[in-house]
PDB file of C-alpha atoms in Angstrom:
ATOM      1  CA  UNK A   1     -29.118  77.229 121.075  1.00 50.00           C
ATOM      2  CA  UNK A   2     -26.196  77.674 119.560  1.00 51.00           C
ATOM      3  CA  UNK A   3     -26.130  81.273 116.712  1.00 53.00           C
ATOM      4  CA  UNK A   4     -25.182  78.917 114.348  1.00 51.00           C
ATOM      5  CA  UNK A   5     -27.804  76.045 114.586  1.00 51.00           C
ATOM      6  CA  UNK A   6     -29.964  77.874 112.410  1.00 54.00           C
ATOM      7  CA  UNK A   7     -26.918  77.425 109.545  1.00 53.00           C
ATOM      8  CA  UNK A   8     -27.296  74.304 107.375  1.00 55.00           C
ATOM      9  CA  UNK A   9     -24.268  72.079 107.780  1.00 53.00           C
ATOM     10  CA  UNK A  10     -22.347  71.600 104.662  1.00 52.00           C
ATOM     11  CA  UNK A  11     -20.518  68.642 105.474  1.00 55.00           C
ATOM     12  CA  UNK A  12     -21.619  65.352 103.667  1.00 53.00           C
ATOM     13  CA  UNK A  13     -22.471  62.742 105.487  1.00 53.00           C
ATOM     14  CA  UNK A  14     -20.650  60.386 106.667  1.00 56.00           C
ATOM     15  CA  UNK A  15     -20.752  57.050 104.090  1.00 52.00           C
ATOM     16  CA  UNK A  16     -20.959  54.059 105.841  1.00 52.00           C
ATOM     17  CA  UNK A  17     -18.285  51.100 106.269  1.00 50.00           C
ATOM     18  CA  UNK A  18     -20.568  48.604 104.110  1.00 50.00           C
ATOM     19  CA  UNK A  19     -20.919  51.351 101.103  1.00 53.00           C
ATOM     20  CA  UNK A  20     -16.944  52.455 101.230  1.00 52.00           C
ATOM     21  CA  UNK A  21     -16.017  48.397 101.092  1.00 49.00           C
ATOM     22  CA  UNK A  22     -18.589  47.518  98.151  1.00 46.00           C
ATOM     23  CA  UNK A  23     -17.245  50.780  96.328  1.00 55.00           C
ATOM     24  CA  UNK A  24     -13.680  49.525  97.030  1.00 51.00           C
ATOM     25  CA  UNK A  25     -14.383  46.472  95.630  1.00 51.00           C
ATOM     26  CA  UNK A  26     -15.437  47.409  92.464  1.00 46.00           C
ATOM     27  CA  UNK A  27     -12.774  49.838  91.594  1.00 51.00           C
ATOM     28  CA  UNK A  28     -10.333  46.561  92.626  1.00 54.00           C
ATOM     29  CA  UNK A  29     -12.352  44.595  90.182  1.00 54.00           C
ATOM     30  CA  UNK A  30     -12.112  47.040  87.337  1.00 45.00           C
ATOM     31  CA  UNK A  31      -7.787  47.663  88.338  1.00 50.00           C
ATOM     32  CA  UNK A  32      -7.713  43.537  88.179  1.00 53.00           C
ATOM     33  CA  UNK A  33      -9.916  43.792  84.863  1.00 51.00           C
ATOM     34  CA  UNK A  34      -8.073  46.042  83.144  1.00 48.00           C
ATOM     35  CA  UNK A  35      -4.410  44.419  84.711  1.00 50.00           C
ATOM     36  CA  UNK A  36      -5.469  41.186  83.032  1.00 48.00           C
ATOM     37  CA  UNK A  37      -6.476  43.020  79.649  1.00 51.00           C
ATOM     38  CA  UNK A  38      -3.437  44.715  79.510  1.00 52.00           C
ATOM     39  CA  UNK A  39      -1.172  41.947  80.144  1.00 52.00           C
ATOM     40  CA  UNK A  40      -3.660  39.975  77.145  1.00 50.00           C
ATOM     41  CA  UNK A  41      -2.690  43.284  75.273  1.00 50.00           C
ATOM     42  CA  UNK A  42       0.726  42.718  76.084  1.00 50.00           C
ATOM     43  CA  UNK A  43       0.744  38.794  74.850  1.00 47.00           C
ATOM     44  CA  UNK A  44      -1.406  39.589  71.841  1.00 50.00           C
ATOM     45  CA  UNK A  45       1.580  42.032  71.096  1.00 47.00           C
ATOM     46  CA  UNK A  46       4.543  39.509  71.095  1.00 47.00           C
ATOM     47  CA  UNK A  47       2.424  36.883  68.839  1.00 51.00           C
ATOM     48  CA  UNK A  48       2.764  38.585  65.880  1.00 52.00           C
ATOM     49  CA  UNK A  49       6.534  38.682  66.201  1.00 48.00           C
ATOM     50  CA  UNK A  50       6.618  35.349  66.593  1.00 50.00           C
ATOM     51  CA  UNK A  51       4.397  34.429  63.341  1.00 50.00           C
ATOM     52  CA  UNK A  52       6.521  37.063  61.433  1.00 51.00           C
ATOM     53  CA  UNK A  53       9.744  35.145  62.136  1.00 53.00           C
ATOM     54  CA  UNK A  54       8.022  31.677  60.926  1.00 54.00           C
ATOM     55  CA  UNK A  55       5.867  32.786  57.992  1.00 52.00           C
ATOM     56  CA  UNK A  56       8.710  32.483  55.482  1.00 50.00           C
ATOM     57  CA  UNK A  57       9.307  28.924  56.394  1.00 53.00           C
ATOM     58  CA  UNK A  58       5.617  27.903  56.051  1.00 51.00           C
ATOM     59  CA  UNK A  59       5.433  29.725  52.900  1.00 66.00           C
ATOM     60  CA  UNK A  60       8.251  28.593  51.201  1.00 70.00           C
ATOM     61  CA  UNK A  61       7.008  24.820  52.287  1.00 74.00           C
ATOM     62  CA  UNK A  62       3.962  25.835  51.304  1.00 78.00           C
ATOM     63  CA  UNK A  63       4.907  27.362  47.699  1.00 76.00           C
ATOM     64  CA  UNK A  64       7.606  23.775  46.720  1.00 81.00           C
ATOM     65  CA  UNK A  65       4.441  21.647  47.522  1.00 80.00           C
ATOM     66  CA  UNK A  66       1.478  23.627  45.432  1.00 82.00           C
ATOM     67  CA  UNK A  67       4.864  23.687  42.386  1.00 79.00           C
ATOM     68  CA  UNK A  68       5.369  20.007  43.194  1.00 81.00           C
ATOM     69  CA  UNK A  69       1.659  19.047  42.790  1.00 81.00           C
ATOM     70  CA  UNK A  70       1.247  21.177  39.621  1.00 82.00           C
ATOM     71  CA  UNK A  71       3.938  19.017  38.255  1.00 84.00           C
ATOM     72  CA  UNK A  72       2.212  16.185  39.218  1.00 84.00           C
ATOM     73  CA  UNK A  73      -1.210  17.138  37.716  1.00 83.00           C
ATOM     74  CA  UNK A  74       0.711  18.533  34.252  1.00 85.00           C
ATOM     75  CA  UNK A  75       2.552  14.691  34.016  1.00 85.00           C
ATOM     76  CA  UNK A  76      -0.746  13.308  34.701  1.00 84.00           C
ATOM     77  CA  UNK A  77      -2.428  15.589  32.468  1.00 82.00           C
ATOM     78  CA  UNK A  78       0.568  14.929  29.854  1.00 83.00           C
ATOM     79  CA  UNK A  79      -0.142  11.164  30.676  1.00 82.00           C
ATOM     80  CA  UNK A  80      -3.833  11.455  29.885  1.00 81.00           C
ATOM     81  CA  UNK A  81      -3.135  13.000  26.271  1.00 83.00           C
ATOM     82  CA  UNK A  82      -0.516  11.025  25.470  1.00 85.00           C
ATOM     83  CA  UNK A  83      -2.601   7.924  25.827  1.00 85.00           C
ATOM     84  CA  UNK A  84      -5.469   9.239  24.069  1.00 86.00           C
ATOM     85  CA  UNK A  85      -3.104  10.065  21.333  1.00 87.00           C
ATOM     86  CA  UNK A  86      -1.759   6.717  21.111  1.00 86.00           C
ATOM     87  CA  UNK A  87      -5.366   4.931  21.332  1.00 87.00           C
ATOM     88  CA  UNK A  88      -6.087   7.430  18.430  1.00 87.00           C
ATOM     89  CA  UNK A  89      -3.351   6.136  16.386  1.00 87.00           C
ATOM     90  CA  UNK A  90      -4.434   2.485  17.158  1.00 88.00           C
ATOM     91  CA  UNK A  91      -8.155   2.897  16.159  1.00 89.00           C
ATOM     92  CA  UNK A  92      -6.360   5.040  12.840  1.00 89.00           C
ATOM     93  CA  UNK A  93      -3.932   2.295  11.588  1.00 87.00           C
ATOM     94  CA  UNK A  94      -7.153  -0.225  12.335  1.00 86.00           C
ATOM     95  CA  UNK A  95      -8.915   1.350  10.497  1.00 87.00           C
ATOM     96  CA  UNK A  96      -7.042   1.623   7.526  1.00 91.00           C
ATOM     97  CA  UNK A  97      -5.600  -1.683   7.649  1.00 86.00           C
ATOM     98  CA  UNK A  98      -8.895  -2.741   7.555  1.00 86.00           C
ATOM     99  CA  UNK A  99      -9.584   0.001   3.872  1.00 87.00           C
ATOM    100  CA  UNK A 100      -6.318  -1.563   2.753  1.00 86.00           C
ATOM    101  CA  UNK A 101      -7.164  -5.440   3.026  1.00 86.00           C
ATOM    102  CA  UNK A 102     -11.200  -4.635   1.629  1.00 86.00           C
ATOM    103  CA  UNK A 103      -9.162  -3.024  -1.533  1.00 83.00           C
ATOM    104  CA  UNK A 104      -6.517  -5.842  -1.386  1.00 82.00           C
ATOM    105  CA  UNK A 105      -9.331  -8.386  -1.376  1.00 86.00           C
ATOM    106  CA  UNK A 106     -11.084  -6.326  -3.556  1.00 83.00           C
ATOM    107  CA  UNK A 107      -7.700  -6.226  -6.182  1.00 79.00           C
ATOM    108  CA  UNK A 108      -7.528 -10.018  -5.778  1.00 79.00           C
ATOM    109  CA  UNK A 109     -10.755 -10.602  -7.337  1.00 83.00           C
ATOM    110  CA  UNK A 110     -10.712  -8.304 -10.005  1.00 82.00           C
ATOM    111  CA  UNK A 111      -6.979 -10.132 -10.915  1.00 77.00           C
ATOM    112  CA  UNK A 112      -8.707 -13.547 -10.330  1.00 78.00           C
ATOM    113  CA  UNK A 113     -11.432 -12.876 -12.648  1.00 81.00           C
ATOM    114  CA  UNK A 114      -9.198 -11.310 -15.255  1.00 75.00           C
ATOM    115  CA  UNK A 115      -7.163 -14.380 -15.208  1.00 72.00           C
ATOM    116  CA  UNK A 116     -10.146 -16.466 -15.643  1.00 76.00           C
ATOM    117  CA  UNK A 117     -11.080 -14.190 -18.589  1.00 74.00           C
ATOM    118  CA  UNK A 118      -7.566 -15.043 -20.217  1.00 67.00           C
ATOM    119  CA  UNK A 119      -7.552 -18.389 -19.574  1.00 67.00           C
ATOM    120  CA  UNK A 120     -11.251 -19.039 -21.338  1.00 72.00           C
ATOM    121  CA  UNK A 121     -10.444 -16.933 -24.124  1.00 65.00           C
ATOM    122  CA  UNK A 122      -6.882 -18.695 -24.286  1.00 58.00           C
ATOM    123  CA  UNK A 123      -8.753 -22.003 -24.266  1.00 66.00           C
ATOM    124  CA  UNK A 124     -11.604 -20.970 -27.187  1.00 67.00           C
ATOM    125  CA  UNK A 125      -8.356 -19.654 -28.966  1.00 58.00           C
ATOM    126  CA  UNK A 126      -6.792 -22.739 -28.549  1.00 56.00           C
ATOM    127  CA  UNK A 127      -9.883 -24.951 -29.501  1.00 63.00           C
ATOM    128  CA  UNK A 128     -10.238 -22.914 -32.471  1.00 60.00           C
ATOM    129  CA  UNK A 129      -6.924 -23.843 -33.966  1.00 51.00           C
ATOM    130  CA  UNK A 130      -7.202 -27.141 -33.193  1.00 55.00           C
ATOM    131  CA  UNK A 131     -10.775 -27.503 -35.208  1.00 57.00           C
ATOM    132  CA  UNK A 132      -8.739 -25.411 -38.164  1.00 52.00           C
ATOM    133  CA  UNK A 133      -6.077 -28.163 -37.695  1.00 48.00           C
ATOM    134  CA  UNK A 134      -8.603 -30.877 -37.884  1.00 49.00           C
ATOM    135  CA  UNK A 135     -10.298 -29.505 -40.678  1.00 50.00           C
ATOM    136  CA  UNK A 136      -6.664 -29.963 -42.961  1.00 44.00           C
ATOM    137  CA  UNK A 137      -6.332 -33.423 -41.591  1.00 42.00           C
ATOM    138  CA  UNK A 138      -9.092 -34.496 -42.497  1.00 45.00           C
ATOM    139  CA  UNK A 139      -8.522 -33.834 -46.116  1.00 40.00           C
ATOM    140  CA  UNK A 140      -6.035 -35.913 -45.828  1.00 38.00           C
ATOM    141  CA  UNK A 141      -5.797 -40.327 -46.598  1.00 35.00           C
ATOM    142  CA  UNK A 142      -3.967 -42.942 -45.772  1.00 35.00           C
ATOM    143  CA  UNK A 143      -1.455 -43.591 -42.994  1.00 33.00           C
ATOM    144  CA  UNK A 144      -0.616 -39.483 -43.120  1.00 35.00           C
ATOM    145  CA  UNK A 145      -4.305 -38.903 -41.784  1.00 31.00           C
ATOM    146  CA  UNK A 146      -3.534 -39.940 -38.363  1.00 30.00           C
ATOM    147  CA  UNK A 147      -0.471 -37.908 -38.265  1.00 31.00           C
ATOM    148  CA  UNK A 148      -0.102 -34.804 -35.940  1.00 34.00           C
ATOM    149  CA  UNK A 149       0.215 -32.701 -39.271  1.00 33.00           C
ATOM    150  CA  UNK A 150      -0.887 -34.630 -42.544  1.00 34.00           C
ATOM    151  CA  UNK A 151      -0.380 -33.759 -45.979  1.00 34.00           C
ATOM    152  CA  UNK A 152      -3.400 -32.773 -47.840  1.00 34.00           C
ATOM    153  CA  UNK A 153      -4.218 -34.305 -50.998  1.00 32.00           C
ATOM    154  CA  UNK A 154      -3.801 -31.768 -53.385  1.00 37.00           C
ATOM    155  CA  UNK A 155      -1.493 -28.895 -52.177  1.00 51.00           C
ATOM    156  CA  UNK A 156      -1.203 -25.099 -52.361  1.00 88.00           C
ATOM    157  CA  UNK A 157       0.404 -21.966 -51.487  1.00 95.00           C
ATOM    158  CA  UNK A 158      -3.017 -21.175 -49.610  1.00 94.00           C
ATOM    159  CA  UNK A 159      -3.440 -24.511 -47.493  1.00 95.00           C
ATOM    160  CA  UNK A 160       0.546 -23.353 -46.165  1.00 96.00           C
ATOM    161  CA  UNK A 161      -0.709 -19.819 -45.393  1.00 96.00           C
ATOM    162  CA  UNK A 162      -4.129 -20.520 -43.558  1.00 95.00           C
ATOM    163  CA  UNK A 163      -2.101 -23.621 -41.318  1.00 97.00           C
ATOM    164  CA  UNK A 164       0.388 -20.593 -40.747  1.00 97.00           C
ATOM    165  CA  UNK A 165      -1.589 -18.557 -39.706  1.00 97.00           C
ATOM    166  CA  UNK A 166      -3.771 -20.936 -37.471  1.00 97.00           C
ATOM    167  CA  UNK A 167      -0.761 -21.102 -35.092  1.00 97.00           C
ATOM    168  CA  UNK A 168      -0.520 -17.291 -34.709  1.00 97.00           C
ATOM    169  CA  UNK A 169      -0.205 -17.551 -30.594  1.00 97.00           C
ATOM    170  CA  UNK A 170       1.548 -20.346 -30.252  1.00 97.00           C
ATOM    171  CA  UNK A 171       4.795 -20.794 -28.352  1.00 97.00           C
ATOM    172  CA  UNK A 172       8.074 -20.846 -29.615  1.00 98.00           C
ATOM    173  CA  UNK A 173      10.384 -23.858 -27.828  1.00 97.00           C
ATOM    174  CA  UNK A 174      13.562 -24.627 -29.598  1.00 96.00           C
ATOM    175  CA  UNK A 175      13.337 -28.185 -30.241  1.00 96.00           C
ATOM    176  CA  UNK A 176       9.437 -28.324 -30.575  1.00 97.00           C
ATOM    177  CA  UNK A 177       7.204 -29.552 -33.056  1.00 96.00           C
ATOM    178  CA  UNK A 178       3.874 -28.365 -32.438  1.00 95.00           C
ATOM    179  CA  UNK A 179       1.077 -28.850 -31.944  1.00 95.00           C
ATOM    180  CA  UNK A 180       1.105 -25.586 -29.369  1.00 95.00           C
ATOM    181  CA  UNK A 181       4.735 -24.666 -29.723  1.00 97.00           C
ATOM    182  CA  UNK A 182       7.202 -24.436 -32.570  1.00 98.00           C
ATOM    183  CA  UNK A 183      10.790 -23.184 -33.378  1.00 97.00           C
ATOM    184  CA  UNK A 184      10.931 -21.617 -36.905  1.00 98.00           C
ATOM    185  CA  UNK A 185      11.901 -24.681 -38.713  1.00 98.00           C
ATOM    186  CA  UNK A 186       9.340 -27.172 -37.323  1.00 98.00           C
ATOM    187  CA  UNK A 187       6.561 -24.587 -38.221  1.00 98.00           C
ATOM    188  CA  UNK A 188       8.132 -24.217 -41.883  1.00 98.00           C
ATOM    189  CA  UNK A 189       8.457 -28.239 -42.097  1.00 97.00           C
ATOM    190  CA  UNK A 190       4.514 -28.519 -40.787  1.00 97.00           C
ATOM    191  CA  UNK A 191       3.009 -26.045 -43.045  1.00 97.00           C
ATOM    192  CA  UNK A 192       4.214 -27.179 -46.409  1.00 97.00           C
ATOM    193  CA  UNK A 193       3.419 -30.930 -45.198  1.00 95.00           C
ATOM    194  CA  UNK A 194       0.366 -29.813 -45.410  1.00 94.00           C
ATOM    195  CA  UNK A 195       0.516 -29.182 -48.789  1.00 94.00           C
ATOM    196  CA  UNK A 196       2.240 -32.380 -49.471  1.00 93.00           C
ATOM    197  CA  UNK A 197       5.961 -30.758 -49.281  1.00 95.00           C
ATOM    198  CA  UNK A 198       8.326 -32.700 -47.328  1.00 95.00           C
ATOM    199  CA  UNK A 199      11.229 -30.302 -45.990  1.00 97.00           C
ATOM    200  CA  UNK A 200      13.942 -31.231 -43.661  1.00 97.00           C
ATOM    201  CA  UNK A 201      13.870 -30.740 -40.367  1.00 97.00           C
ATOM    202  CA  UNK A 202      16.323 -27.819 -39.548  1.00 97.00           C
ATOM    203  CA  UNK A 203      17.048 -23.829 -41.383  1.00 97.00           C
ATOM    204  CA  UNK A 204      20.101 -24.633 -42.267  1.00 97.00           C
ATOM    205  CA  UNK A 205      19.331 -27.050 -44.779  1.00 97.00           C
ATOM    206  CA  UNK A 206      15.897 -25.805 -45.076  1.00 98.00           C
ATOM    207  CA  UNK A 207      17.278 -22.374 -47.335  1.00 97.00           C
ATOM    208  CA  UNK A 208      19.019 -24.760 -50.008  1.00 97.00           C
ATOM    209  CA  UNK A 209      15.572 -26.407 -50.783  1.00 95.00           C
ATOM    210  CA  UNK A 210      14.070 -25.602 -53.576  1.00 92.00           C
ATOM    211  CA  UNK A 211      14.707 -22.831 -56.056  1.00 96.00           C
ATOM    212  CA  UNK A 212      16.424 -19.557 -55.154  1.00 97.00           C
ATOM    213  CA  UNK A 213      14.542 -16.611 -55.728  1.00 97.00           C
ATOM    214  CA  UNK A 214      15.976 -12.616 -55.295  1.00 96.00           C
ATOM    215  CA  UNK A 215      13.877 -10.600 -52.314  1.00 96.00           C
ATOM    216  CA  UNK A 216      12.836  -8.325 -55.103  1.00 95.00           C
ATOM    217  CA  UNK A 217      10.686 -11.150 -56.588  1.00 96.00           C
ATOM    218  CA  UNK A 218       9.956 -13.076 -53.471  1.00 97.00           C
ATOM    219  CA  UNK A 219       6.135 -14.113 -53.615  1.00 96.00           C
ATOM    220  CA  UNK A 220       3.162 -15.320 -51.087  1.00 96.00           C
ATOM    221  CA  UNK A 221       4.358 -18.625 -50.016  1.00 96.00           C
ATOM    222  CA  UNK A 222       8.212 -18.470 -50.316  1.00 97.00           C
ATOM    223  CA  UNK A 223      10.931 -19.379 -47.786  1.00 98.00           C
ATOM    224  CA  UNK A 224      12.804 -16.527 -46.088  1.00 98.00           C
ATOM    225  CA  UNK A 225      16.237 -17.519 -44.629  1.00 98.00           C
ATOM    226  CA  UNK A 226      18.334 -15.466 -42.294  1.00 98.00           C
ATOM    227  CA  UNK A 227      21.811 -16.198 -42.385  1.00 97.00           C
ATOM    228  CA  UNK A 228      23.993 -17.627 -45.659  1.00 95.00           C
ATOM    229  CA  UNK A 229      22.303 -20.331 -47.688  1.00 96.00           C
ATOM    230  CA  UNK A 230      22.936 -23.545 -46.074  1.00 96.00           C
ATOM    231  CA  UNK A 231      23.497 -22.010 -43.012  1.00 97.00           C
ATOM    232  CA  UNK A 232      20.849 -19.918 -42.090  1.00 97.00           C
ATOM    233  CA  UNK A 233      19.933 -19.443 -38.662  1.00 97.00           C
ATOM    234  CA  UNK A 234      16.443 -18.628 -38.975  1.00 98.00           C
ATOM    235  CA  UNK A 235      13.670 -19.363 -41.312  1.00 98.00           C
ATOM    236  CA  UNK A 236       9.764 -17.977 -42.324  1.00 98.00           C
ATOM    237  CA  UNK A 237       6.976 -17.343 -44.770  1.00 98.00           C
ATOM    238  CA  UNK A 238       6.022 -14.731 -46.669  1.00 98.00           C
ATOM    239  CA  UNK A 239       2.544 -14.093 -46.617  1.00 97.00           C
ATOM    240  CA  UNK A 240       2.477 -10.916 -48.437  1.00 96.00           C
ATOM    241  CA  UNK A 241       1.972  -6.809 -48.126  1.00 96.00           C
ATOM    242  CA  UNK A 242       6.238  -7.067 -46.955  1.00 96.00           C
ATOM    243  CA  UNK A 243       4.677  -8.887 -44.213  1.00 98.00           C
ATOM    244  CA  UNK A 244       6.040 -13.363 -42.815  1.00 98.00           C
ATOM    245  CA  UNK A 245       5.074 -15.346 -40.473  1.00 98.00           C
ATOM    246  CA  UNK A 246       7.739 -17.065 -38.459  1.00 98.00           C
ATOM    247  CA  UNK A 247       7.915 -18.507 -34.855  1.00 98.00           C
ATOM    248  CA  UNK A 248      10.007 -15.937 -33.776  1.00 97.00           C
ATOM    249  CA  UNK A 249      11.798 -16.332 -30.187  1.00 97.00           C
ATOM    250  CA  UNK A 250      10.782 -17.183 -26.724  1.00 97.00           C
ATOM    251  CA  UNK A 251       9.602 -13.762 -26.050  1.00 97.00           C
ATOM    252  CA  UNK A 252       6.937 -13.529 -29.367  1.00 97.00           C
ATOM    253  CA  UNK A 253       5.976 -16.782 -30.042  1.00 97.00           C
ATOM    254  CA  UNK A 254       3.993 -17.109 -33.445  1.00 98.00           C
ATOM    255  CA  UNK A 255       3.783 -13.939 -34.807  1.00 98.00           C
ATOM    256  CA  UNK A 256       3.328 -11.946 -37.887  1.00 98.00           C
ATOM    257  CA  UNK A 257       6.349  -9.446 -38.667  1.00 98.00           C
ATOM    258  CA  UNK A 258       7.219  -6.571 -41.464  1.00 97.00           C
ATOM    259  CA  UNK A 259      10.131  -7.220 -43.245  1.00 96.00           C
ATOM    260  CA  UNK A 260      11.315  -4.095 -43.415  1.00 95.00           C
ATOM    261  CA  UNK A 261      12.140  -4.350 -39.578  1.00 95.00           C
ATOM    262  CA  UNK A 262      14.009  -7.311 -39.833  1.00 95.00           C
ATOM    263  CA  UNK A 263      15.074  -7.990 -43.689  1.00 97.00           C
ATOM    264  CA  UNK A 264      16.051 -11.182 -45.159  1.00 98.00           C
ATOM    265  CA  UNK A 265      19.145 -12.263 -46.531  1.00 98.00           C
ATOM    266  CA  UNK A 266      17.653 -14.635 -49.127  1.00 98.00           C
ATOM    267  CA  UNK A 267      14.567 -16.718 -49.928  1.00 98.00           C
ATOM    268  CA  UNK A 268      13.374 -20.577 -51.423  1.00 98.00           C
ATOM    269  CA  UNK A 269      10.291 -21.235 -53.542  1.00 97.00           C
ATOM    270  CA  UNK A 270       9.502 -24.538 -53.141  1.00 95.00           C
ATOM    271  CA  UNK A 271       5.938 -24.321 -54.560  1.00 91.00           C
TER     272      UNK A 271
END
């Protein structure tokens, strides 16, 4: 026996083949592992380059669309309002030409009715002074009874006045002779033939008939002349108070007047 047998060896021992090859194995597997992460490592690297570089050009594209479709919704959104404006407007003006043809209609009727008013009281007015003018005729006789205007048979300053004055209303129409419209003479002529005066037919010769009398002394029933005597233009009664009763013009009709707005230049008794 060897003087060193007794000394533990301290040499490991030996690894077998099978072990060495399994352990080689696995450290090739982890070099190959880690080769293939860093060359991943190495790719994952050089991508973000790349996106850097393009990013602008997405963006921008990106940016002129979002602008261009907020125009679009803002036009369709303008659209929208301007529409409902408009239908607004519509339904407005509808409405109120609706208001305006109820107080149109409403206008119409309160016109129609105040013309039928008129025309009834114009009619009652008219029927009165007819019955006045029937109740003179029929005082009269003869072949004068059937006349438009007969001659009573007794006359008088008052039977001239209250025929006057049942014409008040009348028209005046140059050339007429009653019974609803007058000029001044043919009123003047009627009126006294009531009171069995005959006068002639126009002013002129109307202010030389009968007696001439000063305006300072004219009385109820005298002729008032405008113009010269015998050619007077214009002619009326005097019914008193400065007050005479003449068809006047187109515009008044038969109408009572003061004298002191229009004065006379001379005046007729005749009764």
């Amino acid at each position: 026996m060897s003087h060193t047998a007794h000394i533990p060896s301290h040499r490991k021992p030996r690894r077998s083949a099978s072990k060495m090859a399994l352990r080689a194995g696995v450290a090739g597997g982890v070099l190959s592992t880690l080769a293939v992460a860093a060359a991943a490592g190495t790719a994952n690297a050089a991508e973000p380059v790349t996106e850097t570089i393009e990013m602008p050009t997405l963006t921008a594209d990106l940016s002129t669309q979002i602008a261009q479709s907020a125009e679009v919704t803002q036009q369709t959104a303008d659209s929208y309002e301007l529409r409902a404006e408009r239908n607004a407007a519509v339904v407005k003006a509808a409405k109120q030409a609706k208001e305006d043809q109820a107080q149109a209609e409403k206008k119409a009727e309160a016109k129609a009715k105040a013309e039928a008013a008129a025309k009834k009281k114009a009619e009652e007015e008219r029927a009165s002074r007819s019955a006045e003018r029937t109740t003179l005729s029929a005082s009269g006789s003869g072949a004068d009874a059937s006349a438009d205007v007969a001659a009573p048979a007794s006359g008088s300053v008052g039977t001239v006045i209250s025929f006057l004055k049942a014409q008040l209303g009348d028209a005046y129409v140059m050339g007429a002779s009653g019974p609803n419209a007058w000029d001044c003479s043919s009123l003047v002529q009627a009126a006294f033939k009531q009171a069995g005066v005959d006068l002639p037919r126009v002013s002129q010769d109307q202010s030389v008939s009968g007696t001439p009398v000063s305006l300072s002394n004219v009385q109820v029933g005298d002729i008032l002349y405008w113009g010269g005597a015998g050619s007077a233009h214009h002619v009326g009664v005097y019914i008193g108070n400065g007050q005479y009763l003449d068809a006047a013009n187109p515009g008044k009709g038969v109408v009572i007047q003061d004298l002191s707005g229009y004065p006379a230049d001379g005046a007729v008794r005749v009764l």
